[in-house]
């Protein structure tokens, strides 16, 4: 056995050991599976046995019962384990929402609640006349208090996720502060207690009116509790029809103010078209109610069909299209034009701007057989990065990062990165750090090559090499995040002998990406990550079936492409659904209303009727994704979806010709 073979064997053994070790690793259990808990109900379960210094009052003006606390209020506490059962650590992501009224303009750091041990405050909220102080793991975040001393009811919510804490007041104002903490925090709850209105971390007891202190694992309590803002689509009518015989209060002709529930509107009802249910204004928030009274069911739209809206003539055939929006500039589409123009060594890719309901050529950007464009923002600057395949697969090629010039209002070359037959660039952030992953496909006939992850250097203001990962026929990087875990999935298409091979998912741990899971793929060219009902999914586009598994070399472009669903408990993706696809190199997930859709590209668009079809799938309950639209289009390589006013458009890049197209969606109302 040669030295090279021995070294490769050692690498395989090490990688297998890492994967096996990660599979055996038992991550400590965090208390993330409990439902919403009202701390007040837990602390004071029966109103007939109120603690000393606590009374129930009725606020006549707002028609609200609440608890009033006096300076001599005794400690109101209970063990945290009565809520956090069968788990060891405090949730990493959580939210808390409370409703209060306070008229004292001279607050002296009054306590709303706290979760703490003798030596450590896990979470607490204290009020002063000028600040709202949120404490996490003994570290304080101070928010400006401009509303809580006006003797009016207010709602306050805090959401903790990653390295940030967000405060939302009255469902209107949102402020975010950076939170200094390690992840995972692993705060043990075994000896902790929950206190209401009086706690060690604050100097004084709460002396206002308090109603509901709701704790929810997960960082979206404000979104789930507050009503939606003004609907995105004007055809949606939030009003309840006025009925003289009805006992339901109706709003004026302008409809309800969904940006906030005013206290003068307590008791009013309105219809929420997002959830298609009636909501009542209670204590400043919209809450769902049930009713047997007949209410006119509003119509909502469902995708009916697509029609060709615009032909976009690009410099050459397009492998990829990237849509992005720059504030103050508008919507843009940049096409990765793969072939040089007029046999030049360097080609160009077309950048188009959405102007007067159509895409118009805005700028030609130099590229060398471009495969993918990636748009991102760092600070207040806008960037475009192109993955150049190059004209000679055995030589190093420069892929380019362009920067937006604000005065000239054009993109200019900013930095070049040495790549080998680059297929993809993927931008992402982790803990406020900026990264750019490059998928290098091959060096000449050698499919095994190092792909590179670049990191933004704040001092030099350039991307530098952060980590190299050996890949085989790499085609696509896809970054995604589940809870506070960061992942990169690599689609590997060919190893020189067969397209039936393994693609990998990496997880970010200890300041590097480590193997997390392998998935068998067949000429994989794209991963698409999406979520449905808080569940995580990955769809793989398998493009080509070549190798010993297809020794007769038949129907090489027809393969099975699959969706995988993440099982958080088992910490692995498992196959969810499989489709027969033809030369699929891209999946695109999108939502219209509450409906989930997937469209798959058809890059070869062969001779048979099946090979010339592009298919859109819609999620239909237990049937999962079913085909609902079939379209005879040009060979498509990449799909994107965007909205303008009430209109929905689809854009796809033509893999074989200069004519890419914009399609416009037509809807039916049901």
XYZ file of C-alpha atoms in Angstrom:
670
model
C 0.000 0.000 0.000
C 1.415 3.367 -1.028
C 1.915 6.250 1.380
C -0.864 8.195 -0.377
C -3.270 5.272 0.068
C -2.326 4.987 3.746
C -2.934 8.704 4.266
C -6.336 8.486 2.579
C -7.241 5.476 4.722
C -6.279 7.418 7.858
C -8.434 10.351 6.778
C -11.395 8.018 6.191
C -10.915 6.454 9.638
C -10.746 9.893 11.289
C -13.845 11.170 9.485
C -15.791 8.019 10.340
C -14.710 8.383 13.967
C -15.925 11.983 14.027
C -19.284 11.028 12.522
C -19.657 8.086 14.894
C -18.693 10.259 17.862
C -21.239 12.897 16.918
C -23.921 10.240 16.520
C -23.188 8.943 20.034
C -23.015 12.421 21.549
C -25.865 13.078 23.944
C -26.790 16.721 23.971
C -28.219 17.773 27.350
C -31.972 18.262 27.389
C -33.224 21.822 27.387
C -36.728 22.752 28.485
C -38.025 23.625 25.039
C -41.097 21.397 24.814
C -43.390 22.970 27.399
C -46.388 25.007 26.293
C -47.118 28.632 27.175
C -47.112 29.093 30.961
C -48.652 31.957 32.910
C -46.328 32.555 35.845
C -49.079 34.379 37.763
C -51.454 31.417 37.517
C -48.691 29.142 38.781
C -47.738 31.470 41.636
C -51.319 32.329 42.697
C -53.474 29.395 41.593
C -56.569 30.393 43.609
C -57.783 33.948 44.024
C -59.341 33.038 47.371
C -55.881 32.637 48.867
C -54.100 35.813 47.868
C -50.682 36.526 49.399
C -50.291 39.381 51.829
C -50.169 42.735 50.026
C -51.864 41.461 46.855
C -55.419 42.306 45.836
C -57.615 41.894 42.788
C -58.877 45.146 41.304
C -61.244 45.912 38.453
C -60.178 48.655 36.089
C -63.497 50.201 35.098
C -62.119 52.220 32.203
C -60.629 49.183 30.456
C -62.953 46.495 31.868
C -60.027 44.462 33.112
C -59.360 42.445 36.272
C -55.745 42.551 37.417
C -53.529 42.101 40.449
C -52.400 45.075 42.502
C -49.252 44.909 44.594
C -48.456 47.032 47.637
C -45.019 47.848 49.119
C -45.529 45.281 51.892
C -46.163 42.467 49.409
C -44.633 39.228 50.656
C -42.546 36.998 48.422
C -44.555 35.230 45.737
C -42.487 32.366 44.428
C -42.548 28.739 43.368
C -39.879 26.239 42.240
C -39.027 26.336 38.547
C -39.113 22.539 38.416
C -42.896 22.650 38.786
C -42.971 24.010 35.232
C -39.739 22.732 33.728
C -40.195 19.011 34.176
C -38.148 16.149 32.744
C -35.447 18.502 31.511
C -32.181 19.834 32.845
C -31.476 23.234 31.350
C -33.266 26.514 30.833
C -34.452 27.018 27.211
C -31.864 28.542 24.880
C -34.574 30.444 22.986
C -37.553 31.817 24.861
C -40.024 34.671 25.104
C -41.907 36.338 27.917
C -44.923 38.617 27.533
C -46.678 40.615 30.268
C -49.410 43.251 30.581
C -49.203 46.057 33.112
C -50.419 49.500 34.124
C -48.333 51.883 36.188
C -48.842 55.512 37.143
C -45.871 56.158 39.387
C -43.348 58.432 37.671
C -40.702 57.729 40.332
C -40.045 54.035 39.944
C -37.205 52.625 42.027
C -36.192 49.497 40.121
C -39.387 47.558 40.701
C -39.531 43.831 39.970
C -41.946 42.303 37.473
C -40.623 38.745 37.710
C -37.412 36.758 37.955
C -36.100 33.228 37.489
C -33.038 32.793 39.686
C -30.939 30.786 42.109
C -29.149 32.065 45.197
C -26.112 33.165 43.200
C -27.425 33.726 39.685
C -30.299 35.491 37.974
C -31.292 33.544 34.886
C -33.962 35.974 33.709
C -35.578 39.021 35.278
C -37.358 42.223 34.313
C -37.107 45.375 36.435
C -38.649 48.805 35.850
C -37.325 52.264 36.582
C -38.673 55.623 35.524
C -36.233 55.759 32.605
C -35.220 52.162 31.913
C -36.640 48.686 31.479
C -33.890 46.347 32.628
C -33.792 42.818 31.207
C -31.299 40.489 32.923
C -30.058 37.227 31.431
C -27.483 35.130 33.272
C -26.490 38.086 35.481
C -25.906 40.325 32.427
C -28.158 43.363 32.048
C -29.673 44.861 28.911
C -31.204 48.298 29.455
C -34.023 49.569 27.248
C -35.346 53.113 27.347
C -38.664 53.395 29.212
C -40.870 56.015 27.596
C -44.354 54.580 28.118
C -44.757 52.683 31.356
C -45.490 55.564 33.733
C -48.524 57.099 32.009
C -51.147 55.155 33.999
C -52.304 53.307 30.880
C -52.286 49.631 29.987
C -49.287 48.410 28.017
C -47.993 45.098 26.731
C -44.289 44.282 26.879
C -42.601 41.272 25.313
C -39.008 40.028 25.357
C -37.629 37.456 22.925
C -34.197 35.867 23.303
C -32.528 34.130 20.379
C -28.893 33.668 19.436
C -26.931 36.677 20.585
C -29.822 39.138 20.750
C -32.744 40.100 22.966
C -35.662 41.986 21.414
C -38.202 44.065 23.339
C -41.618 44.704 21.798
C -44.005 47.199 23.405
C -47.697 47.488 22.555
C -47.132 45.359 19.439
C -45.783 48.491 17.762
C -42.261 49.333 18.843
C -39.434 46.843 18.592
C -35.897 47.327 19.881
C -33.028 44.862 19.691
C -29.949 44.707 21.916
C -26.919 42.470 21.658
C -26.848 39.809 24.357
C -23.534 38.634 25.718
C -23.800 34.914 26.221
C -22.235 31.640 25.235
C -24.163 29.129 23.203
C -25.252 26.714 24.476
C -25.651 28.484 27.830
C -26.597 25.348 29.799
C -28.271 27.115 32.728
C -29.308 24.414 35.180
C -32.779 24.943 36.614
C -32.646 22.356 39.391
C -32.464 24.803 42.329
C -34.009 27.865 40.716
C -37.193 29.653 41.784
C -39.616 31.908 39.930
C -40.665 35.101 41.720
C -43.435 37.536 40.871
C -43.486 41.259 41.772
C -40.680 40.982 44.326
C -37.222 39.573 43.625
C -33.575 39.763 44.638
C -32.371 41.348 41.382
C -34.570 44.446 41.856
C -34.635 46.863 44.784
C -38.396 47.231 45.195
C -41.615 45.326 44.756
C -43.852 46.077 41.805
C -46.560 48.590 42.804
C -48.773 48.821 39.737
C -51.398 46.594 38.142
C -50.166 43.378 36.550
C -52.062 40.921 34.390
C -50.489 37.822 32.857
C -46.796 36.996 32.736
C -46.649 34.485 29.886
C -43.497 32.420 29.335
C -43.045 30.552 26.040
C -40.069 28.517 24.800
C -39.243 29.886 21.366
C -38.393 33.380 20.215
C -41.553 34.356 18.305
C -44.003 35.274 21.069
C -44.475 38.818 19.783
C -45.323 37.548 16.307
C -47.703 34.927 17.692
C -49.375 37.205 20.237
C -49.636 40.464 18.326
C -52.015 40.924 15.407
C -50.451 41.204 11.961
C -49.630 44.575 10.567
C -51.459 46.046 7.582
C -51.993 43.206 5.091
C -49.515 43.025 2.252
C -52.278 42.608 -0.321
C -54.945 45.225 -0.801
C -57.600 42.738 -1.884
C -57.696 41.389 1.680
C -60.502 43.048 3.622
C -60.205 42.848 7.385
C -63.644 44.263 8.109
C -66.620 42.370 9.472
C -69.765 43.165 7.489
C -72.033 45.526 9.415
C -75.187 43.758 10.536
C -77.832 45.776 12.410
C -79.081 42.616 14.139
C -75.643 41.416 15.100
C -74.101 41.863 18.533
C -70.606 41.973 17.052
C -69.021 45.400 17.027
C -67.927 46.536 13.577
C -65.113 48.845 12.664
C -65.404 51.941 10.545
C -65.003 51.877 6.798
C -61.232 52.090 7.068
C -61.111 48.713 8.803
C -59.384 47.799 12.094
C -55.957 49.103 12.926
C -54.009 45.852 12.754
C -50.821 47.622 13.791
C -52.129 47.723 17.365
C -55.146 47.071 19.541
C -56.140 50.289 21.297
C -57.407 50.144 24.860
C -60.524 52.107 23.926
C -61.381 49.206 21.588
C -61.462 46.554 24.331
C -64.331 44.184 23.531
C -64.452 44.965 19.807
C -64.241 42.082 17.367
C -62.776 41.896 13.879
C -61.935 39.252 11.330
C -58.296 38.279 10.728
C -57.870 37.118 7.133
C -54.466 35.577 7.921
C -55.935 32.936 10.224
C -59.511 33.309 8.903
C -60.845 33.623 12.420
C -62.503 36.197 14.651
C -60.342 38.052 17.165
C -61.337 40.134 20.152
C -59.412 43.085 21.575
C -58.441 42.101 25.120
C -55.917 44.057 27.161
C -54.257 45.569 24.147
C -53.798 42.373 22.143
C -55.939 40.522 19.629
C -57.040 37.103 20.876
C -58.822 34.330 19.007
C -62.446 33.674 19.971
C -64.997 31.093 18.914
C -68.502 31.974 17.863
C -71.517 30.219 16.455
C -72.730 33.378 14.754
C -72.662 33.225 10.949
C -69.842 35.299 9.510
C -69.332 35.848 5.833
C -66.273 33.866 4.790
C -63.905 36.073 2.812
C -62.453 34.804 -0.415
C -58.750 34.102 -0.626
C -56.691 33.422 -3.678
C -55.038 30.257 -4.858
C -52.648 29.867 -7.764
C -54.624 29.018 -10.911
C -52.085 29.180 -13.732
C -49.042 31.071 -15.046
C -48.714 33.021 -18.260
C -45.649 34.356 -20.067
C -45.205 38.010 -19.089
C -41.791 39.048 -20.439
C -38.878 37.632 -22.410
C -35.521 38.690 -21.004
C -32.739 38.496 -23.592
C -29.447 37.804 -21.809
C -25.869 37.856 -23.197
C -25.844 34.035 -23.355
C -27.465 30.973 -21.805
C -28.040 31.348 -18.052
C -27.230 28.812 -15.363
C -28.506 30.925 -12.464
C -30.560 34.012 -11.658
C -30.285 35.968 -8.405
C -32.981 38.403 -7.272
C -32.158 41.066 -4.698
C -33.461 44.378 -3.435
C -31.346 47.373 -2.462
C -33.072 50.023 -0.337
C -33.402 53.231 -2.280
C -32.462 51.532 -5.552
C -35.130 48.897 -6.167
C -35.352 45.279 -7.316
C -32.640 43.711 -9.469
C -32.050 40.400 -11.237
C -28.576 39.247 -12.253
C -28.171 36.285 -14.612
C -25.135 33.997 -14.566
C -24.381 33.879 -18.282
C -22.211 30.849 -18.810
C -20.735 31.314 -22.286
C -18.215 33.957 -23.420
C -19.566 36.503 -25.877
C -18.225 36.369 -29.471
C -15.497 33.881 -28.481
C -13.846 36.302 -26.063
C -11.799 34.929 -23.184
C -13.981 36.902 -20.782
C -17.717 37.094 -21.049
C -20.331 39.230 -19.371
C -23.383 38.602 -17.234
C -26.464 40.778 -17.374
C -27.789 42.837 -14.449
C -31.402 43.940 -14.889
C -33.520 46.410 -12.925
C -37.263 46.128 -12.356
C -38.599 49.338 -13.870
C -42.230 50.081 -14.731
C -43.258 46.449 -14.279
C -40.498 44.904 -16.395
C -36.807 43.996 -16.190
C -34.526 46.257 -18.203
C -30.801 45.832 -18.758
C -28.974 47.972 -16.207
C -25.310 46.876 -16.296
C -23.025 44.317 -17.907
C -20.729 42.645 -15.377
C -17.551 40.831 -16.489
C -17.549 37.093 -15.792
C -15.847 33.946 -17.057
C -18.441 31.219 -17.675
C -20.427 32.378 -14.662
C -22.260 29.678 -12.719
C -23.840 31.557 -9.819
C -24.352 35.054 -8.410
C -24.704 35.856 -4.721
C -25.884 39.179 -3.256
C -25.182 40.243 0.336
C -24.849 43.282 2.585
C -22.075 44.107 5.066
C -22.791 47.169 7.132
C -24.243 49.724 4.755
C -22.484 48.341 1.664
C -23.970 46.086 -1.031
C -21.980 43.351 -2.755
C -22.359 40.886 -5.622
C -20.149 37.795 -5.879
C -19.879 35.608 -8.980
C -18.620 32.010 -9.125
C -16.621 31.732 -12.363
C -16.160 28.287 -13.877
C -13.384 29.549 -16.136
C -12.340 28.557 -19.649
C -9.618 26.058 -18.672
C -10.655 23.542 -16.007
C -7.058 22.741 -15.098
C -6.079 26.328 -14.258
C -6.859 28.682 -11.409
C -9.585 31.188 -12.272
C -10.513 34.369 -10.490
C -14.040 34.622 -9.157
C -15.013 38.201 -8.410
C -16.750 40.192 -5.688
C -18.292 43.468 -6.832
C -19.231 46.413 -4.590
C -21.989 48.937 -5.194
C -20.701 52.447 -5.887
C -23.265 54.795 -4.369
C -22.404 57.863 -6.416
C -22.050 56.134 -9.768
C -24.890 53.744 -8.875
C -23.039 50.844 -10.465
C -21.232 47.734 -9.265
C -17.450 47.906 -9.428
C -14.845 45.170 -8.965
C -13.880 44.941 -5.282
C -11.964 41.679 -4.701
C -10.947 38.583 -6.637
C -10.782 35.070 -5.201
C -8.794 32.235 -6.765
C -11.104 29.305 -7.586
C -11.092 26.096 -9.631
C -14.172 25.550 -11.813
C -16.317 27.277 -9.162
C -19.975 26.267 -9.279
C -21.498 28.191 -6.390
C -21.038 30.915 -3.790
C -23.101 31.029 -0.598
C -23.161 33.954 1.829
C -24.187 33.616 5.481
C -23.559 35.091 8.923
C -22.816 33.461 12.282
C -22.707 35.606 15.426
C -22.318 38.824 13.417
C -19.415 37.369 11.418
C -19.691 37.289 7.604
C -18.803 34.199 5.555
C -18.697 33.248 1.880
C -18.544 29.574 0.898
C -17.141 28.665 -2.537
C -17.920 25.294 -4.164
C -14.922 24.273 -6.309
C -16.006 21.538 -8.709
C -12.806 19.949 -10.082
C -9.246 20.506 -11.271
C -9.014 19.057 -14.752
C -10.029 15.368 -14.542
C -9.620 15.300 -10.757
C -13.031 15.702 -9.106
C -11.610 15.800 -5.588
C -10.660 19.370 -4.729
C -10.699 21.713 -1.744
C -13.707 23.980 -1.512
C -13.162 27.125 0.518
C -15.038 29.025 3.214
C -14.011 32.673 3.375
C -14.487 34.992 6.340
C -14.732 38.786 6.368
C -11.693 40.385 8.001
C -12.821 43.580 9.738
C -9.328 45.080 9.705
C -8.451 44.608 6.051
C -12.124 44.760 4.958
C -11.557 41.789 2.678
C -12.517 38.115 2.668
C -9.767 35.737 3.797
C -9.604 31.939 3.927
C -11.301 30.593 7.043
C -11.567 26.849 6.346
C -11.030 24.408 3.482
C -13.199 21.312 3.036
C -12.336 18.573 0.565
C -15.283 18.014 -1.786
C -15.908 15.762 -4.787
C -17.606 17.237 -7.817
C -19.094 19.983 -5.639
C -21.995 21.834 -7.198
C -23.830 23.793 -4.496
C -23.472 25.063 -0.943
C -26.654 25.739 1.052
C -26.546 27.392 4.441
C -29.394 27.004 6.898
C -30.042 27.436 10.578
C -32.146 25.307 12.916
C -32.641 26.826 16.353
C -29.135 28.081 17.190
C -27.278 25.491 15.125
C -25.672 26.524 11.833
C -25.399 24.078 8.935
C -23.842 23.895 5.466
C -25.024 21.275 2.969
C -22.844 20.428 -0.025
C -24.313 18.868 -3.178
C -21.731 16.550 -4.788
C -22.467 15.533 -8.374
C -19.730 13.246 -9.736
C -16.591 11.467 -8.557
C -15.145 10.588 -11.965
C -16.808 7.175 -12.075
C -20.412 7.553 -10.969
C -22.989 10.160 -10.000
C -24.357 7.876 -7.265
C -22.430 9.094 -4.248
C -22.832 10.823 -0.923
C -23.478 14.497 -0.320
C -22.753 15.890 3.130
C -24.218 18.195 5.749
C -21.810 20.035 8.050
C -22.570 21.651 11.403
C -20.706 24.620 12.897
C -19.053 23.660 16.195
C -15.905 24.840 17.953
C -15.371 27.578 15.381
C -15.332 25.238 12.380
C -17.652 23.128 10.236
C -17.667 19.418 11.080
C -19.435 16.502 9.323
C -22.983 16.053 10.605
C -24.668 13.625 8.179
C -24.193 12.009 4.772
C -27.065 11.496 2.310
C -26.893 9.380 -0.846
C -27.543 11.478 -3.956
C -27.396 10.937 -7.716
C -25.763 13.781 -9.600
C -26.799 16.306 -6.924
C -26.694 19.928 -8.032
C -28.819 21.830 -5.501
C -30.122 21.784 -1.928
C -33.204 23.823 -1.005
C -33.917 24.456 2.673
C -37.382 25.492 3.853
C -39.645 25.225 6.881
C -43.285 24.208 7.281
C -45.099 24.450 10.615
C -41.775 24.988 12.412
C -40.350 21.786 10.882
C -37.125 21.856 8.830
C -36.839 20.301 5.358
C -34.121 19.834 2.724
C -34.906 19.098 -0.925
C -32.160 17.764 -3.196
C -32.148 18.140 -6.977
C -30.597 15.050 -8.579
C -29.727 15.837 -12.186
C -27.918 12.900 -13.802
C -27.834 9.117 -13.449
C -24.506 7.840 -14.747
C -22.270 4.991 -13.611
C -22.409 1.276 -12.769
C -25.898 1.700 -11.301
C -27.090 2.588 -14.832
C -24.826 0.328 -16.868
C -27.172 0.438 -19.870
C -26.884 4.229 -19.870
C -30.649 4.671 -20.315
C -32.680 7.743 -19.337
C -29.624 9.293 -17.749
C -31.439 12.569 -17.086
C -34.359 10.889 -15.295
C -33.635 10.466 -11.585
C -35.348 10.461 -8.222
C -35.106 13.725 -6.304
C -36.134 13.727 -2.647
C -37.198 15.874 0.295
C -35.714 15.134 3.723
C -37.230 16.160 7.044
C -35.203 16.898 10.162
C -35.950 14.764 13.200
C -34.686 16.999 15.995
C -34.903 14.214 18.573
C -32.721 11.871 16.502
C -30.661 14.778 15.140
C -30.768 13.588 11.551
C -32.606 14.176 8.289
C -34.861 11.344 7.093
C -36.492 10.884 3.693
C -39.902 12.579 3.570
C -40.950 12.295 -0.100
C -39.462 11.289 -3.454
C -40.244 12.575 -6.964
C -39.292 11.402 -10.448
C -37.532 14.385 -12.035
C -35.848 15.091 -15.357
C -32.473 16.889 -15.344
C -33.474 18.715 -12.145
C -30.770 21.152 -11.053
C -32.824 23.491 -8.862
C -35.719 23.411 -6.390
C -37.480 26.605 -5.348
C -39.834 26.710 -2.366
C -42.335 29.554 -2.125
C -45.568 30.413 -0.356
C -48.714 32.048 -1.670
C -50.981 32.858 1.240
C -50.877 29.804 3.497
C -50.073 27.367 0.667
C -46.604 25.829 0.271
C -45.295 25.222 -3.254
C -42.225 23.694 -4.879
C -41.122 24.217 -8.474
C -38.364 22.095 -10.005
C -36.196 23.119 -12.951
C -35.835 21.109 -16.159
C -32.441 22.035 -17.554
C -32.229 19.613 -20.497
C -35.860 19.775 -21.644
C -35.484 16.740 -23.899
C -37.566 15.291 -26.692
C -40.285 13.311 -24.918
C -43.389 14.990 -23.544
C -42.414 14.185 -19.955
C -38.934 15.612 -20.433
C -40.334 18.915 -21.705
C -42.577 19.522 -18.696
C -41.802 21.852 -15.816
C -43.859 20.968 -12.725
C -45.136 22.930 -9.742
C -46.113 20.965 -6.616
C -48.435 22.098 -3.809
C -48.582 20.738 -0.277
C -51.896 18.964 0.291
C -52.039 17.554 3.821
C -51.325 13.854 4.116
C -50.860 13.679 0.343
C -47.727 15.780 0.892
C -46.581 17.598 -2.268
C -48.685 16.785 -5.326
C -48.244 18.076 -8.907
C -50.765 20.821 -9.613
C -49.300 22.690 -12.603
C -47.494 21.432 -15.722
C -45.869 23.910 -18.091
C -44.113 23.530 -21.445
C -41.303 26.065 -21.127
C -37.743 26.687 -22.232
C -35.051 24.580 -20.510
C -34.891 26.075 -17.007
C -31.859 26.095 -14.735
C -32.944 28.272 -11.810
C -36.234 29.669 -10.487
C -37.037 32.702 -8.346
C -40.361 34.180 -7.176
C -41.120 37.798 -6.265
C -44.083 40.068 -5.570
C -44.857 43.581 -6.744
C -47.965 45.140 -5.209
C -50.616 42.408 -5.500
C -48.939 40.660 -8.422
C -46.743 37.568 -8.166
C -44.064 36.869 -10.757
C -41.801 33.914 -11.540
C -38.453 34.279 -13.273
C -36.400 31.403 -14.641
C -33.029 31.295 -16.374
C -32.745 29.520 -19.714
C -30.046 26.848 -19.571
C -29.579 26.570 -23.351
C -30.518 29.859 -24.950
C -30.437 33.623 -24.456
C -34.192 33.916 -23.864
C -35.057 33.682 -20.175
C -38.608 34.468 -19.142
C -40.796 36.182 -16.565
C -44.126 34.497 -15.812
C -47.066 36.144 -14.093
C -49.335 34.242 -11.729
C -53.096 34.182 -12.221
C -55.279 33.372 -9.235
C -58.665 31.936 -8.509
C -60.627 33.057 -5.462
C -62.158 30.392 -3.232
